[in-house]
Coordinates of N, CA and C in Angstrom, one line a residue:
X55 N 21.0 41.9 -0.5 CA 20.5 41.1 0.7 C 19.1 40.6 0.4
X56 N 18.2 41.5 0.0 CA 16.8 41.4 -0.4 C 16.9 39.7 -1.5
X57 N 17.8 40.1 -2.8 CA 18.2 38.9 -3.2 C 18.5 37.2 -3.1
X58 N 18.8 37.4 -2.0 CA 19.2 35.8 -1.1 C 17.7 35.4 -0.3
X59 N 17.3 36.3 0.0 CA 16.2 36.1 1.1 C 14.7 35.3 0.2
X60 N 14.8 36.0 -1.6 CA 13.8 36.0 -2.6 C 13.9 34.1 -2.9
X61 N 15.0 33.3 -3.0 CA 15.1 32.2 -3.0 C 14.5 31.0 -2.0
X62 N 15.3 31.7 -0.8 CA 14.3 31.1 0.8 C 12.6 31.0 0.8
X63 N 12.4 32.5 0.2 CA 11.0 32.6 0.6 C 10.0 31.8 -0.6
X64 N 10.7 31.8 -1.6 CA 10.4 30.5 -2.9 C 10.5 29.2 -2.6
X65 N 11.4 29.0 -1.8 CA 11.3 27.0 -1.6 C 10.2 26.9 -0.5
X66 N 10.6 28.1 0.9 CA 9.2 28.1 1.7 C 7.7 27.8 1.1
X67 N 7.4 29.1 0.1 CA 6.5 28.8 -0.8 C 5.6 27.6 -1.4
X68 N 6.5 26.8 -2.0 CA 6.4 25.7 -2.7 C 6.5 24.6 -2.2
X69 N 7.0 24.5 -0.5 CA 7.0 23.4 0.4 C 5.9 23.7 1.5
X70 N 5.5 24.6 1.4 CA 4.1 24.7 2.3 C 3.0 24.6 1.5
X71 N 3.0 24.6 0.3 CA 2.1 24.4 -0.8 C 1.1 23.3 -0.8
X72 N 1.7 22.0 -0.5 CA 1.0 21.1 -0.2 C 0.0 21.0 1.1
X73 N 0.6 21.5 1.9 CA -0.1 22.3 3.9 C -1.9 22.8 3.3
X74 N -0.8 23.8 2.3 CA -2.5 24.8 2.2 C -3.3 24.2 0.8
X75 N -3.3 22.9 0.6 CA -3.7 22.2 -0.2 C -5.4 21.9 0.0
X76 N -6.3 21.8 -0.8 CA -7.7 21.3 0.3 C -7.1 19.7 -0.3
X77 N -8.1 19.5 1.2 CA -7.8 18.0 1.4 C -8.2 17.1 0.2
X78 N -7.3 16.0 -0.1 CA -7.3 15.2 -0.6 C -8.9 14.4 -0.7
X79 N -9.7 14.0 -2.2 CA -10.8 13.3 -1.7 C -10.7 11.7 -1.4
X80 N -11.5 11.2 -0.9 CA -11.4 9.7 -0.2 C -10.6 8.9 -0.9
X81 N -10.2 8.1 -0.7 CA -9.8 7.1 -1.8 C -11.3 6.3 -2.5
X82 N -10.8 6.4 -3.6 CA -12.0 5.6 -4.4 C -12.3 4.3 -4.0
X83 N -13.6 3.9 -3.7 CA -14.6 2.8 -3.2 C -13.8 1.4 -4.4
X84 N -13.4 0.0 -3.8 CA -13.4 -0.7 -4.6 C -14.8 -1.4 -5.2
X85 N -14.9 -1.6 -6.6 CA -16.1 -2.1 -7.0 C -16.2 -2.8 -7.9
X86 N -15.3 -3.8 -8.0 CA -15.0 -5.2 -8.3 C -14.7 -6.1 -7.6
X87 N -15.2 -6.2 -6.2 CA -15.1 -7.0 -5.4 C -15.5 -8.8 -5.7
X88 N -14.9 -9.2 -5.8 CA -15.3 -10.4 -6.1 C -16.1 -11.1 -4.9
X89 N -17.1 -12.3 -5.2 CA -17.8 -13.3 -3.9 C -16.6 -15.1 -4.5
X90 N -15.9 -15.4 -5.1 CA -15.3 -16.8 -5.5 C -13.9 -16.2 -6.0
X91 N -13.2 -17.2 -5.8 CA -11.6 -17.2 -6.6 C -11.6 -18.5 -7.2
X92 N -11.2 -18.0 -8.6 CA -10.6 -19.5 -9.2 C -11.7 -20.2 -9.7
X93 N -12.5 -19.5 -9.5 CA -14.2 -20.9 -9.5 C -14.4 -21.5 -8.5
X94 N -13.8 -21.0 -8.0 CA -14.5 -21.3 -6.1 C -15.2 -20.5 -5.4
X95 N -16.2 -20.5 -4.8 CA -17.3 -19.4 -3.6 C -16.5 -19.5 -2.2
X96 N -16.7 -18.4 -1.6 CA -16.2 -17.8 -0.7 C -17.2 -19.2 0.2
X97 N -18.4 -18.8 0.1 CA -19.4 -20.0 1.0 C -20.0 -20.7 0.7
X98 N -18.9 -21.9 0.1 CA -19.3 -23.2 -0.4 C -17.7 -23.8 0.4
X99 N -18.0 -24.7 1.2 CA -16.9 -25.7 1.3 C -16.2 -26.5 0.3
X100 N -15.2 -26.8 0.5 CA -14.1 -27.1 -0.7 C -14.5 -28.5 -0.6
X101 N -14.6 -29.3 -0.1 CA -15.2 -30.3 -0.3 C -16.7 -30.7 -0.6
X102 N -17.8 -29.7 -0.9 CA -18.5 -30.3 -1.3 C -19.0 -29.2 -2.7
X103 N -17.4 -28.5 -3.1 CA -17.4 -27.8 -4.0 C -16.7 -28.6 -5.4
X104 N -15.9 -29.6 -4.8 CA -14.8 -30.0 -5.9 C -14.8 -31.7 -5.2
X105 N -14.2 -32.9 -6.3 CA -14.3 -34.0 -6.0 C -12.8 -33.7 -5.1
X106 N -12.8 -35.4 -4.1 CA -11.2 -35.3 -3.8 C -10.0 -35.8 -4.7
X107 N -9.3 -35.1 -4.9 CA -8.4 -36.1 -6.1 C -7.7 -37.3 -5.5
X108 N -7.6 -38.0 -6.4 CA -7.1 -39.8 -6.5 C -5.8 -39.7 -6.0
X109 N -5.0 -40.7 -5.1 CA -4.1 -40.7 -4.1 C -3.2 -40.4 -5.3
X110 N -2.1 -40.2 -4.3 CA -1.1 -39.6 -5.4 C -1.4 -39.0 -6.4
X111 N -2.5 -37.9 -6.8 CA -1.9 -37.1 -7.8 C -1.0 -36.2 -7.7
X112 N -0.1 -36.1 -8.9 CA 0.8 -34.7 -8.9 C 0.3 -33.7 -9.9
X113 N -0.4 -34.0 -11.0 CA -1.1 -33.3 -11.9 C -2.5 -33.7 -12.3
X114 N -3.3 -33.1 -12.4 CA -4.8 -33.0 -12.5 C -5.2 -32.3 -13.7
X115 N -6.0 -32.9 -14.5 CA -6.8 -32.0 -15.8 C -8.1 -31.7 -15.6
X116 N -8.6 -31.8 -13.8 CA -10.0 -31.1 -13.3 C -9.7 -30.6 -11.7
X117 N -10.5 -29.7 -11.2 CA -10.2 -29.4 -10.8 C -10.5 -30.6 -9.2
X118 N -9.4 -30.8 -8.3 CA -9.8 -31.5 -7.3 C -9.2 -30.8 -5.9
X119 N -9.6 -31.4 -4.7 CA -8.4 -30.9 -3.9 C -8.2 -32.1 -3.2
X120 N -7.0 -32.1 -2.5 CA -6.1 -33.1 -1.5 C -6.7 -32.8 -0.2
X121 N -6.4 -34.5 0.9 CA -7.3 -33.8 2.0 C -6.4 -32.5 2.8
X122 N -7.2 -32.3 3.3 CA -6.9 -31.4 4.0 C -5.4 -31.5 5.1
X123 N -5.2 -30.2 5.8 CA -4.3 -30.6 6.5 C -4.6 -29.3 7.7
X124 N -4.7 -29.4 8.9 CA -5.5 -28.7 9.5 C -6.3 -27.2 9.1
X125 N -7.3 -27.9 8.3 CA -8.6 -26.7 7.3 C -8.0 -26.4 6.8
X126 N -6.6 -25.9 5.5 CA -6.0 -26.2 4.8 C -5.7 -26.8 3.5
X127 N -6.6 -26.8 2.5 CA -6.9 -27.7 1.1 C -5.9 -27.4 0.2
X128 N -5.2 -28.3 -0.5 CA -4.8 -27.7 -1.7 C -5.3 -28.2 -2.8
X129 N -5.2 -27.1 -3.9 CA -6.5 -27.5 -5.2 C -5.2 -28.2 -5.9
X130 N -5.9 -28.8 -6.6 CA -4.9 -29.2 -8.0 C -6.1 -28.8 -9.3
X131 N -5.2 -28.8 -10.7 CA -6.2 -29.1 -11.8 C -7.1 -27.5 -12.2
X132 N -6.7 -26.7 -11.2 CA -7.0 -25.5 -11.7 C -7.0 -24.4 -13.0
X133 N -7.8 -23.4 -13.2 CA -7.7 -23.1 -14.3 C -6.7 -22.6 -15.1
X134 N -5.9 -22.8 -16.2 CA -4.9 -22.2 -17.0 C -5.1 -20.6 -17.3
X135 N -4.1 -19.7 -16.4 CA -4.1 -18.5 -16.7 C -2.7 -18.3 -16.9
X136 N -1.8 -18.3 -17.0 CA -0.4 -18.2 -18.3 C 0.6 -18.1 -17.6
X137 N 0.3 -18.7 -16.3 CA 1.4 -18.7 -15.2 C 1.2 -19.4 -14.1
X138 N 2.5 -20.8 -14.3 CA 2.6 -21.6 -13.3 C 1.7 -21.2 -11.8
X139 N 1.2 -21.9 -11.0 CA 1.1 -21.7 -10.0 C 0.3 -22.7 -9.3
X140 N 0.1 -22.4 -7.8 CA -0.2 -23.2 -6.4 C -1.2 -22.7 -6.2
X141 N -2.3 -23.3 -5.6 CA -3.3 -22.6 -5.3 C -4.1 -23.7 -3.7
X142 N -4.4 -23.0 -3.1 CA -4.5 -23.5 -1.5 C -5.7 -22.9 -1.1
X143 N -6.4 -23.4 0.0 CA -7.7 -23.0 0.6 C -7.6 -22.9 2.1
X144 N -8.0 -22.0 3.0 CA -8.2 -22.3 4.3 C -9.9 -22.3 4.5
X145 N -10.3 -23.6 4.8 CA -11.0 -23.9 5.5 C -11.4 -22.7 6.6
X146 N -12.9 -22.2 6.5 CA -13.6 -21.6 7.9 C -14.9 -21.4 8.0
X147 N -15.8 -21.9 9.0 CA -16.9 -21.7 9.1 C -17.4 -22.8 7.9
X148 N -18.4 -21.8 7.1 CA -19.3 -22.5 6.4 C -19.0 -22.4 4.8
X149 N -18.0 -22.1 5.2 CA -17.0 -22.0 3.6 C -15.4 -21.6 3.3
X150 N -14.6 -20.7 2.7 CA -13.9 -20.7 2.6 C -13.4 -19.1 3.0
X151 N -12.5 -19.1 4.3 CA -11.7 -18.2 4.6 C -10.5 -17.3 3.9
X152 N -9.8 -18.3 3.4 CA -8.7 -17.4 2.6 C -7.9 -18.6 1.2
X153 N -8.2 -17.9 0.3 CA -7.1 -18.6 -1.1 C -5.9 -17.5 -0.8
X154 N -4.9 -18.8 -1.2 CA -3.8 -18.4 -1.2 C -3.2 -19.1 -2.5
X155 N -3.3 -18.3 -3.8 CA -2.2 -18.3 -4.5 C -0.5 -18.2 -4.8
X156 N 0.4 -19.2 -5.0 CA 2.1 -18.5 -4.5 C 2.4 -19.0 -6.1
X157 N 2.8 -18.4 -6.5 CA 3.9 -18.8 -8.2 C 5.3 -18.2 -7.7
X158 N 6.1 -18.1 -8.9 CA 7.8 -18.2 -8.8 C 7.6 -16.2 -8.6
X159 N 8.1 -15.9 -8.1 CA 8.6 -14.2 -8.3 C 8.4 -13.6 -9.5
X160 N 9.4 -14.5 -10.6 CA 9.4 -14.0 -11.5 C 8.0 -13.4 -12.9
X161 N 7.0 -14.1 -12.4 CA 6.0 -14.2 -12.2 C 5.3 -12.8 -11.6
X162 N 5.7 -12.5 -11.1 CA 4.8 -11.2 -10.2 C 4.2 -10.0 -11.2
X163 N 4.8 -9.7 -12.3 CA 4.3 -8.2 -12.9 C 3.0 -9.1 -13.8
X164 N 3.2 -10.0 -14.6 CA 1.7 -11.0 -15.1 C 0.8 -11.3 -13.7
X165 N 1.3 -11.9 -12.6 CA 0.5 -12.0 -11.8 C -0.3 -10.3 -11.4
X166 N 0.2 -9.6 -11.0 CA -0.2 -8.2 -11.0 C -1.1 -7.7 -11.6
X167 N -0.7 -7.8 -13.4 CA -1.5 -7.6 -14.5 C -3.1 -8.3 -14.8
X168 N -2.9 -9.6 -14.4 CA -4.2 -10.6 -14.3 C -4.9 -10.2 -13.4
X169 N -4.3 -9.6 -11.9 CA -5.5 -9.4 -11.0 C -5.9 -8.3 -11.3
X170 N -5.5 -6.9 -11.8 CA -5.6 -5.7 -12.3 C -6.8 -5.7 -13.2
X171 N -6.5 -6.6 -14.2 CA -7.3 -6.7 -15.3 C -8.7 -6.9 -14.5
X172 N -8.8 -8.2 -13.8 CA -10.0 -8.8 -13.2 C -10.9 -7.9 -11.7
X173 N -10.0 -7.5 -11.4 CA -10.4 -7.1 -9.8 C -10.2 -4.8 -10.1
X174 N -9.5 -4.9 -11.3 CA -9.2 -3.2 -11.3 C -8.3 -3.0 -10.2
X175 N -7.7 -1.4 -10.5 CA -5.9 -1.1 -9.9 C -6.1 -1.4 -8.1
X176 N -5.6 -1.8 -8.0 CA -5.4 -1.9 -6.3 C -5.3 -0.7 -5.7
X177 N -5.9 -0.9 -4.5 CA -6.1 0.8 -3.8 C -5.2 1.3 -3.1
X178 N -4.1 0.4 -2.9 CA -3.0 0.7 -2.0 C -2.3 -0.1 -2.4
X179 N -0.8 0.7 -2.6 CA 0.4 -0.1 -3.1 C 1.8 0.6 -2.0
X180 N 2.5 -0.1 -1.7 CA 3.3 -0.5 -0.7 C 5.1 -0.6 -1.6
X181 N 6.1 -0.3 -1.0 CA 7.7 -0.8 -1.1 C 8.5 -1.1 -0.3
X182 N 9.1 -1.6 0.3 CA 9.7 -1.7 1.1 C 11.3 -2.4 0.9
X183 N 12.4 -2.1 1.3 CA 13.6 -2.6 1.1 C 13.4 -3.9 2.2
X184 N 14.2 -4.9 1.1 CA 14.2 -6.4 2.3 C 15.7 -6.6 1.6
X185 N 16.4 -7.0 2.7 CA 17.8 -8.0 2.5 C 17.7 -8.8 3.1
X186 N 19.0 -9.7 2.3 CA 18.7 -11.3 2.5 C 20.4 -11.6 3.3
X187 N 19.7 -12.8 3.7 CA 21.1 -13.2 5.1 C 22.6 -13.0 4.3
X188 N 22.9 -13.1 2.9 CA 24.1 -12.9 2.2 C 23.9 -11.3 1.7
X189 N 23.2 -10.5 2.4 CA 23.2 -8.7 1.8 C 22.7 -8.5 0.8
X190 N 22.3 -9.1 -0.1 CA 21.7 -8.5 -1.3 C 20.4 -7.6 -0.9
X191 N 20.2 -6.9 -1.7 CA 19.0 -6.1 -1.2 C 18.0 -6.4 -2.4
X192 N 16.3 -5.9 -2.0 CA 15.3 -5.7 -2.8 C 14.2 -5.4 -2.2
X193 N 13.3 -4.7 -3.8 CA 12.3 -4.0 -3.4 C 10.9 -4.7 -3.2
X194 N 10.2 -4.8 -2.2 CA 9.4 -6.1 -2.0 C 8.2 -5.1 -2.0
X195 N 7.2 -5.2 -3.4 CA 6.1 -4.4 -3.5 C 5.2 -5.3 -3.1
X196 N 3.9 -4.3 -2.8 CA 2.7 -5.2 -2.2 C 1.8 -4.4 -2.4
X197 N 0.5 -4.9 -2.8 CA -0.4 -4.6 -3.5 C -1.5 -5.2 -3.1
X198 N -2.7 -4.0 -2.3 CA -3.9 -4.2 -1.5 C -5.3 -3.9 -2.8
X199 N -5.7 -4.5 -2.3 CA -7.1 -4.6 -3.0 C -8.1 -4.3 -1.6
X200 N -9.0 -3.5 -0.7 CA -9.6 -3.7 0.6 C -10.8 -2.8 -0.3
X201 N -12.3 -4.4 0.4 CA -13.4 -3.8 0.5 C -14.1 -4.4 1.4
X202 N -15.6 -4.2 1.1 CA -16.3 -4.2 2.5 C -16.1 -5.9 3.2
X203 N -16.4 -6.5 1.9 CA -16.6 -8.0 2.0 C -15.1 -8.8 1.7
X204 N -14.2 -8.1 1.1 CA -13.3 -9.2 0.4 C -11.8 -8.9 0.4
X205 N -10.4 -9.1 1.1 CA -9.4 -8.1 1.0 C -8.6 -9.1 -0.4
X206 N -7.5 -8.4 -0.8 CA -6.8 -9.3 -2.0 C -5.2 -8.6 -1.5
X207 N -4.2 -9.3 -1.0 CA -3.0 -8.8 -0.9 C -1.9 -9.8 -2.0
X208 N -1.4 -9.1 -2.6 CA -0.2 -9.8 -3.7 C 1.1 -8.8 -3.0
X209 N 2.0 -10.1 -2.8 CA 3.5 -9.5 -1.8 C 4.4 -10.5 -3.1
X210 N 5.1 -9.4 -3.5 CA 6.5 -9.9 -4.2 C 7.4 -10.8 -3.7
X211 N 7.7 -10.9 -2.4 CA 8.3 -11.5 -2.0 C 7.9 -11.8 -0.8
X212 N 7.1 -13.0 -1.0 CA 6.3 -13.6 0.0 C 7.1 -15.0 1.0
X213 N 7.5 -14.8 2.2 CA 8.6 -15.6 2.5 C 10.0 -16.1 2.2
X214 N 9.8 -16.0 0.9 CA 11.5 -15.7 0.8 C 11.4 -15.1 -1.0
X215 N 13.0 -14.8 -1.6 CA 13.2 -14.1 -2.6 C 12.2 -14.7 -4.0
X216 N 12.2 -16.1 -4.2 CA 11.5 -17.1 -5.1 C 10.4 -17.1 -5.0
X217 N 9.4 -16.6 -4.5 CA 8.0 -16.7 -4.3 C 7.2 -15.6 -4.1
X218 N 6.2 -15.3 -5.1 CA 5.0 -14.6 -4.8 C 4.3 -15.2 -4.8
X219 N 3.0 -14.1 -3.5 CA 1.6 -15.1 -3.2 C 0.9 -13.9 -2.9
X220 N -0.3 -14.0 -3.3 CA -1.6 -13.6 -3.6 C -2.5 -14.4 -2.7
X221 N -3.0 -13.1 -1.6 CA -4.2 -14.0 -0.4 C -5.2 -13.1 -0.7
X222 N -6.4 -13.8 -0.7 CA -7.6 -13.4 -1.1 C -8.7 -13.7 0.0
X223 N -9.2 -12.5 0.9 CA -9.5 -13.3 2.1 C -11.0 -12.8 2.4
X224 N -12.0 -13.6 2.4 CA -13.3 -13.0 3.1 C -13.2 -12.6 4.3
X225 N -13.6 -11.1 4.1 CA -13.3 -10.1 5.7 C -14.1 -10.7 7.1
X226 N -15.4 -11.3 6.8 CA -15.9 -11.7 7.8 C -15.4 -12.8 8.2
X227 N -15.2 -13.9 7.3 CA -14.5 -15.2 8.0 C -13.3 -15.0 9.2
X228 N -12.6 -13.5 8.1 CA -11.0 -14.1 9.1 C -11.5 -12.8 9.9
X229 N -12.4 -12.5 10.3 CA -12.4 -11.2 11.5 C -13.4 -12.6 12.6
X230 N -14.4 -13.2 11.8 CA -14.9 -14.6 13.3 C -13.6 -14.8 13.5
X231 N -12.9 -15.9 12.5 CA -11.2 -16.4 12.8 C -10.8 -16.1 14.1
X232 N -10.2 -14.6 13.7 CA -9.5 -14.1 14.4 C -10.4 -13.5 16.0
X233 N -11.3 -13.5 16.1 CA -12.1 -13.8 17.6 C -11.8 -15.0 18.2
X234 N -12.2 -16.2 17.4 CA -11.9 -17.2 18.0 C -10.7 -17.2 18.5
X235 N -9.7 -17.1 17.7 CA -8.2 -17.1 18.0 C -7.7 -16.4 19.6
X236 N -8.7 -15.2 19.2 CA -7.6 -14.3 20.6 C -8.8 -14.8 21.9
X237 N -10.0 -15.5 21.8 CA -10.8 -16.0 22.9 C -10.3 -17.2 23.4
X238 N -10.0 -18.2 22.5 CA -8.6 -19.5 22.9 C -8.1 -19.0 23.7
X239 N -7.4 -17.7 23.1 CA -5.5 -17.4 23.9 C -6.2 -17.1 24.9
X240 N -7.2 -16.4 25.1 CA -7.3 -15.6 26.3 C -7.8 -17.2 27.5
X241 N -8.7 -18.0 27.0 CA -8.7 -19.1 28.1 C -7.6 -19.8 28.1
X242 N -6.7 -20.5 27.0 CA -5.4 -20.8 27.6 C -4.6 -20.0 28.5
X243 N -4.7 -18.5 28.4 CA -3.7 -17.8 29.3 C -4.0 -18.2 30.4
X244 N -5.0 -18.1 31.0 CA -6.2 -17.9 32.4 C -5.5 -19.5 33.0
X245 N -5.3 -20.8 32.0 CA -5.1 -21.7 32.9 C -3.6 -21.6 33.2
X246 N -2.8 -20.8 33.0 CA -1.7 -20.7 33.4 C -1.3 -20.0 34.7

């Protein structure tokens, strides 16, 4: 009897293990925070950072951006890093709120690698199962970069299966942003 009980009291053991653990230390401070993406400043406007590019372009060999489309830039002519990609600006304040990079999915472990290299391992990494309207399933990783001044989120599957994007966001911009935003709602609510 003593025998059966010696097993019990071993998984007990080894699963409270972690309980009587001393606490975990902080997570490590990021400290490669970047102030620009791409060759772009966080606070320098995109228009008086880059010329506007000539109507209709579809390809650019400098960098330019298109006008705008509510604070909204997209660059063209950007720098060659060894994978197709899109690169976009939100307009805020006195410079630039958030880049948003999107390339093909398949793209994602080089995109990963590049930011890795540049920015060091991200501080928080994420999985989550996503299915799609025909059932297929997948694992949609996401990978935080968070410091004082600057967040960087890369989502595997950003809007649909085909697309990763990389947002790179000045914390102060989108935290004004986002005051403005809920001070609107709150006076549009009121006239209702």
């Amino acid at each position: 009897m003593k025998f059966k009980l010696l097993p019990i009291l071993a998984i007990a053991l080894l699963a409270s293990g972690p309980l009587n653990a001393a606490p975990a230390g902080k997570a490590k401070a990021w400290d490669r925070e970047p102030d620009s993406f791409m060759g772009l400043r966080f606070d320098k406007k995109i228009d008086a950072a880059l010329p506007q590019c000539p109507p209709r372009t579809v390809v650019s060999k400098t960098m330019c951006y298109e006008p705008p489309y509510t604070n909204l830039y997209t660059v063209k002519g950007g720098p060659e890093i060894g994978i197709g990609y899109g690169l976009s600006a939100f307009a805020g304040g006195l410079g630039v709120e958030t880049f948003y990079l999107t390339t093909n999915s398949d793209n994602f472990s080089a995109l990963v690698e590049l930011f890795t290299n540049k920015y060091g391992p991200p501080t928080r990494r994420t999985s989550e199962p996503v299915k799609t309207k025909s059932g297929s399933s997948f694992s949609n990783e996401t990978l935080f970069w968070s410091g004082k001044k600057v967040s960087i989120v890369i989502q595997k599957y950003a809007g649909d299966i085909n697309t990763t994007a990389a947002t790179v966001s000045d914390l102060a911009a989108a935290e004004k942003r986002s005051a403005e935003r809920d001070a609107k709602s709150s006076t549009n609510a009121g006239k209702l």
